[in-house]
mmCIF file with all atom_site columns, C-alpha atoms in Angstrom:
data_model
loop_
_atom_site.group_PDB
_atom_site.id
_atom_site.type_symbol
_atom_site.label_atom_id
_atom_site.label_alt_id
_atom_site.label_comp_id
_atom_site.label_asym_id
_atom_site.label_entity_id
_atom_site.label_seq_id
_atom_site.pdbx_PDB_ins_code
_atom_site.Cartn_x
_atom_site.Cartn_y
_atom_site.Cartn_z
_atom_site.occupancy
_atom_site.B_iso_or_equiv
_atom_site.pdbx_formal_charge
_atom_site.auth_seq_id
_atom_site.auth_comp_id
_atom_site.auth_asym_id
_atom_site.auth_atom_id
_atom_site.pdbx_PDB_model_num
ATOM 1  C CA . UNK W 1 1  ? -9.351  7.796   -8.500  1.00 0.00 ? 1  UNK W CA 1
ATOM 2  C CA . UNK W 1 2  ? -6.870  8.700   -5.343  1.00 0.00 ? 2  UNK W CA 1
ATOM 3  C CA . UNK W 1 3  ? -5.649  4.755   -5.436  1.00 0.00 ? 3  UNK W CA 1
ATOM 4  C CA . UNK W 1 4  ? -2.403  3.494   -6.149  1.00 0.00 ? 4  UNK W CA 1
ATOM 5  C CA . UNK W 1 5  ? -3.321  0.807   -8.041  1.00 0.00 ? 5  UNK W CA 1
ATOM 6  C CA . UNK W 1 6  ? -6.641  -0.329  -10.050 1.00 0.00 ? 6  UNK W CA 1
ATOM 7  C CA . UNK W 1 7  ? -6.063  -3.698  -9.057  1.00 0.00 ? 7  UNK W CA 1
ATOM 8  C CA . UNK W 1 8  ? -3.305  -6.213  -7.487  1.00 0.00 ? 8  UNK W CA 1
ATOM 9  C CA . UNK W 1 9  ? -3.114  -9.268  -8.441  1.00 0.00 ? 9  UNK W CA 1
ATOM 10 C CA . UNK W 1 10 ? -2.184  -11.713 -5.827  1.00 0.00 ? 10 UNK W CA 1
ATOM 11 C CA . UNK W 1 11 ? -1.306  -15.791 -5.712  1.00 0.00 ? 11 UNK W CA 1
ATOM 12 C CA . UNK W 1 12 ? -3.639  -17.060 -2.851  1.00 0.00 ? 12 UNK W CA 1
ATOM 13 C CA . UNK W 1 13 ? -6.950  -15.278 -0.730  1.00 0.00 ? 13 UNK W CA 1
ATOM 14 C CA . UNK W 1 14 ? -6.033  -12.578 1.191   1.00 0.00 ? 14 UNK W CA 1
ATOM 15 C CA . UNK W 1 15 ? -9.258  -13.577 3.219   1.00 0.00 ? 15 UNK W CA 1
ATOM 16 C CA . UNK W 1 16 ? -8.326  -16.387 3.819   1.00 0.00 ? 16 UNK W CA 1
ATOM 17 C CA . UNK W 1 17 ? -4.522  -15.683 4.639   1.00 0.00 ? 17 UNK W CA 1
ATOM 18 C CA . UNK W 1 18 ? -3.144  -12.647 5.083   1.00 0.00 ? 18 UNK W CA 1
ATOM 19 C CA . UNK W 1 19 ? -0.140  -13.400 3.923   1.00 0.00 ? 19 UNK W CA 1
ATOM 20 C CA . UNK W 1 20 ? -1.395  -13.692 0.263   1.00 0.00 ? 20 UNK W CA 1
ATOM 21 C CA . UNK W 1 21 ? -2.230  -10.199 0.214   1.00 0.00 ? 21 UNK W CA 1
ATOM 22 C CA . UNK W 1 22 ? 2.128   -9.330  -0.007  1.00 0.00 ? 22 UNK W CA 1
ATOM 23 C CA . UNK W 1 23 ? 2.281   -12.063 -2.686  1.00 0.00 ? 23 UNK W CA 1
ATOM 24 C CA . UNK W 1 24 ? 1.629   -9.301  -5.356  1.00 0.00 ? 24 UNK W CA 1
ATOM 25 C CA . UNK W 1 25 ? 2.270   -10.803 -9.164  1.00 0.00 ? 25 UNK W CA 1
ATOM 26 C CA . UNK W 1 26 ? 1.115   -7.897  -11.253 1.00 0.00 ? 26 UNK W CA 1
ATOM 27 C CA . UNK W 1 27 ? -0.860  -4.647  -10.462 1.00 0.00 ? 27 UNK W CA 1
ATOM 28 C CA . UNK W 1 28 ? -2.568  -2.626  -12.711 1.00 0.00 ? 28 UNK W CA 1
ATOM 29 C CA . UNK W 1 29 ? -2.673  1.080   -12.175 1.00 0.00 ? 29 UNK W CA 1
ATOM 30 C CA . UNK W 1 30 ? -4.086  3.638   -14.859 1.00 0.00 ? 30 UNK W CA 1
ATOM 31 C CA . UNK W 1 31 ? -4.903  1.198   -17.411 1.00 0.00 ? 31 UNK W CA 1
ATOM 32 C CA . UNK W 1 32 ? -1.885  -0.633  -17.801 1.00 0.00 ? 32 UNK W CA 1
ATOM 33 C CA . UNK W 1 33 ? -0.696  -4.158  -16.366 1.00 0.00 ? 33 UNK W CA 1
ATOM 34 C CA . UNK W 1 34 ? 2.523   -3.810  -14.491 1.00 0.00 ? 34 UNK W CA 1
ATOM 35 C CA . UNK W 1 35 ? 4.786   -6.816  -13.299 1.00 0.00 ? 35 UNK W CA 1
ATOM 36 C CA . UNK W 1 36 ? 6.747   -6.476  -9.990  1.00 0.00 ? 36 UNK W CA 1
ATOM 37 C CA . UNK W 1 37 ? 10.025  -6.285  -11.428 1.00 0.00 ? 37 UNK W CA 1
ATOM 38 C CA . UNK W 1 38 ? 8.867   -3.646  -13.921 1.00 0.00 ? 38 UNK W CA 1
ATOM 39 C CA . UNK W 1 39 ? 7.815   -1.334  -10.462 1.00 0.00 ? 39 UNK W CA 1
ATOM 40 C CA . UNK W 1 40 ? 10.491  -2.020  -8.492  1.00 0.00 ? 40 UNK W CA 1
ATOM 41 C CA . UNK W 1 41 ? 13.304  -1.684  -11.992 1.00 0.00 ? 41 UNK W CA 1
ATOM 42 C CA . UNK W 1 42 ? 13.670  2.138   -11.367 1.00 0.00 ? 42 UNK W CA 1
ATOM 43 C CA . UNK W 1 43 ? 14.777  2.077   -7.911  1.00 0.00 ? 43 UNK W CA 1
ATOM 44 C CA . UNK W 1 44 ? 17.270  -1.425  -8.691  1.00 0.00 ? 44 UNK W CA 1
ATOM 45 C CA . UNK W 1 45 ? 20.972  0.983   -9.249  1.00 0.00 ? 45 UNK W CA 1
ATOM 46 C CA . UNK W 1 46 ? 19.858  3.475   -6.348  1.00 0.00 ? 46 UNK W CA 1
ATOM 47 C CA . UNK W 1 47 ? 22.371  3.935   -3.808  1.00 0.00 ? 47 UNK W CA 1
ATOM 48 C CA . UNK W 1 48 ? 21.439  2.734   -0.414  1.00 0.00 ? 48 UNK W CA 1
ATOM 49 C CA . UNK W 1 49 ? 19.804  5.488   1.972   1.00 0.00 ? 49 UNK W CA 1
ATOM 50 C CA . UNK W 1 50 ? 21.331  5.830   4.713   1.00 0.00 ? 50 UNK W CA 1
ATOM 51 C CA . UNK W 1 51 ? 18.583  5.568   7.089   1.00 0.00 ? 51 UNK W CA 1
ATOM 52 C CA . UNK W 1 52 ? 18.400  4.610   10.636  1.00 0.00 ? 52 UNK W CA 1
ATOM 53 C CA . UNK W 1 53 ? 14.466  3.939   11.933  1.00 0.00 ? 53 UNK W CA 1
ATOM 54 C CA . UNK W 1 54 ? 14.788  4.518   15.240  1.00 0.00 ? 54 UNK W CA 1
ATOM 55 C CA . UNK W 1 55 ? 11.281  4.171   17.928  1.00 0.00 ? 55 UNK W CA 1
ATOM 56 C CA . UNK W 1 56 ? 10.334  7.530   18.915  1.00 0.00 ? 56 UNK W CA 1
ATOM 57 C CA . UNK W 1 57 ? 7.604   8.073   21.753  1.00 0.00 ? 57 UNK W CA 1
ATOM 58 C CA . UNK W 1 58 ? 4.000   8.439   20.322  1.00 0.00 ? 58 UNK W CA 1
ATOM 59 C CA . UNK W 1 59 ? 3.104   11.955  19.436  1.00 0.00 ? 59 UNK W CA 1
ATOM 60 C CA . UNK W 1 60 ? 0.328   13.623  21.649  1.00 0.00 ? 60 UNK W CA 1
ATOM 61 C CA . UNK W 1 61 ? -2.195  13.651  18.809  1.00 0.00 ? 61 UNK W CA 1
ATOM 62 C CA . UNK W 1 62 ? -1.911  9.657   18.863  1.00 0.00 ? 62 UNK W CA 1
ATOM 63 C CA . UNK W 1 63 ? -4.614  9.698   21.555  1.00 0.00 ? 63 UNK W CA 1
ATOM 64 C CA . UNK W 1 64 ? -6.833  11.236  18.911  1.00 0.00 ? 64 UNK W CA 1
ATOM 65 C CA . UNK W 1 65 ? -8.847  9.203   16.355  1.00 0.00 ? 65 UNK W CA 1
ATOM 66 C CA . UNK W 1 66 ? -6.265  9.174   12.983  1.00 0.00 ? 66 UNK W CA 1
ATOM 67 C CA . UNK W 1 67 ? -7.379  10.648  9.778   1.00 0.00 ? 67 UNK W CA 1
ATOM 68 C CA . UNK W 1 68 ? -7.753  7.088   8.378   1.00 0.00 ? 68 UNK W CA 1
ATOM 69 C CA . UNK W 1 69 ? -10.190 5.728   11.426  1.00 0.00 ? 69 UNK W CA 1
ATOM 70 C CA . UNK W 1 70 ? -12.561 8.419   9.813   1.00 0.00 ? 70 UNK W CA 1
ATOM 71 C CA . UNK W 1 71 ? -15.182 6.382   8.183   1.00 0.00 ? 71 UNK W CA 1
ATOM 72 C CA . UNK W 1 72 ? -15.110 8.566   5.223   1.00 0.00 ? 72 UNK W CA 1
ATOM 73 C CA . UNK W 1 73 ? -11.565 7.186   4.010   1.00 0.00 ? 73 UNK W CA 1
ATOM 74 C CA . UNK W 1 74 ? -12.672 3.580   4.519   1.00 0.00 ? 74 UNK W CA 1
ATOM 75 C CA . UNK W 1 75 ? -14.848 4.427   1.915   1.00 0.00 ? 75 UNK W CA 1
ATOM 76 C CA . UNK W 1 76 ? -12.879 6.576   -0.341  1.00 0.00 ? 76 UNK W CA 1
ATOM 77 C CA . UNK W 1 77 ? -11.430 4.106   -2.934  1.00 0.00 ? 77 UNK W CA 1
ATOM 78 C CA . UNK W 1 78 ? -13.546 1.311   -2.903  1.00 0.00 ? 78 UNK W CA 1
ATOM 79 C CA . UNK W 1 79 ? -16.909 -0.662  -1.209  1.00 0.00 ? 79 UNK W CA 1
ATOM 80 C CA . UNK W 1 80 ? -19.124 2.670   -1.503  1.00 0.00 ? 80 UNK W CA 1
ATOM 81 C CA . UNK W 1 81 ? -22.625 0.966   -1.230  1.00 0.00 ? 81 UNK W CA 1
#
């Protein structure tokens, strides 16, 4: 519960390279097996956002420790012992 997927399925280890982990052939998420194309097929005739990412100076709270540094949400979808 709370993930976005149940499980990714992936061409190569992720442990092993990184990389692999972005190779993403199918995820399944509440029960049913999902290709790529059929996630990404309602956003395909969207117009383009206009969208400029521009670098803006770190906010003050950046200092702090970020809500997912808290070792509760390393644990909150999966590896709970």
């Amino acid at each position: 519960r709370g993930a976005y997927a149940d499980l990714s399925l992936v061409d190569g280890d992720p442990l092993r390279d990184v990389r692999a982990a972005a190779n993403v052939h199918k995820v399944m998420a509440g029960g049913l097996l999902r290709t790529v194309d059929e996630l990404i097929a309602p956003f395909q005739n969207r117009p383009a956002a206009d969208v400029t990412n521009e670098v803006i100076p770190a906010a003050p709270t950046a200092a702090k420790q970020h809500w997912w540094h808290v070792p509760e949400w390393s644990e909150h979808v999966c590896c709970a012992g």
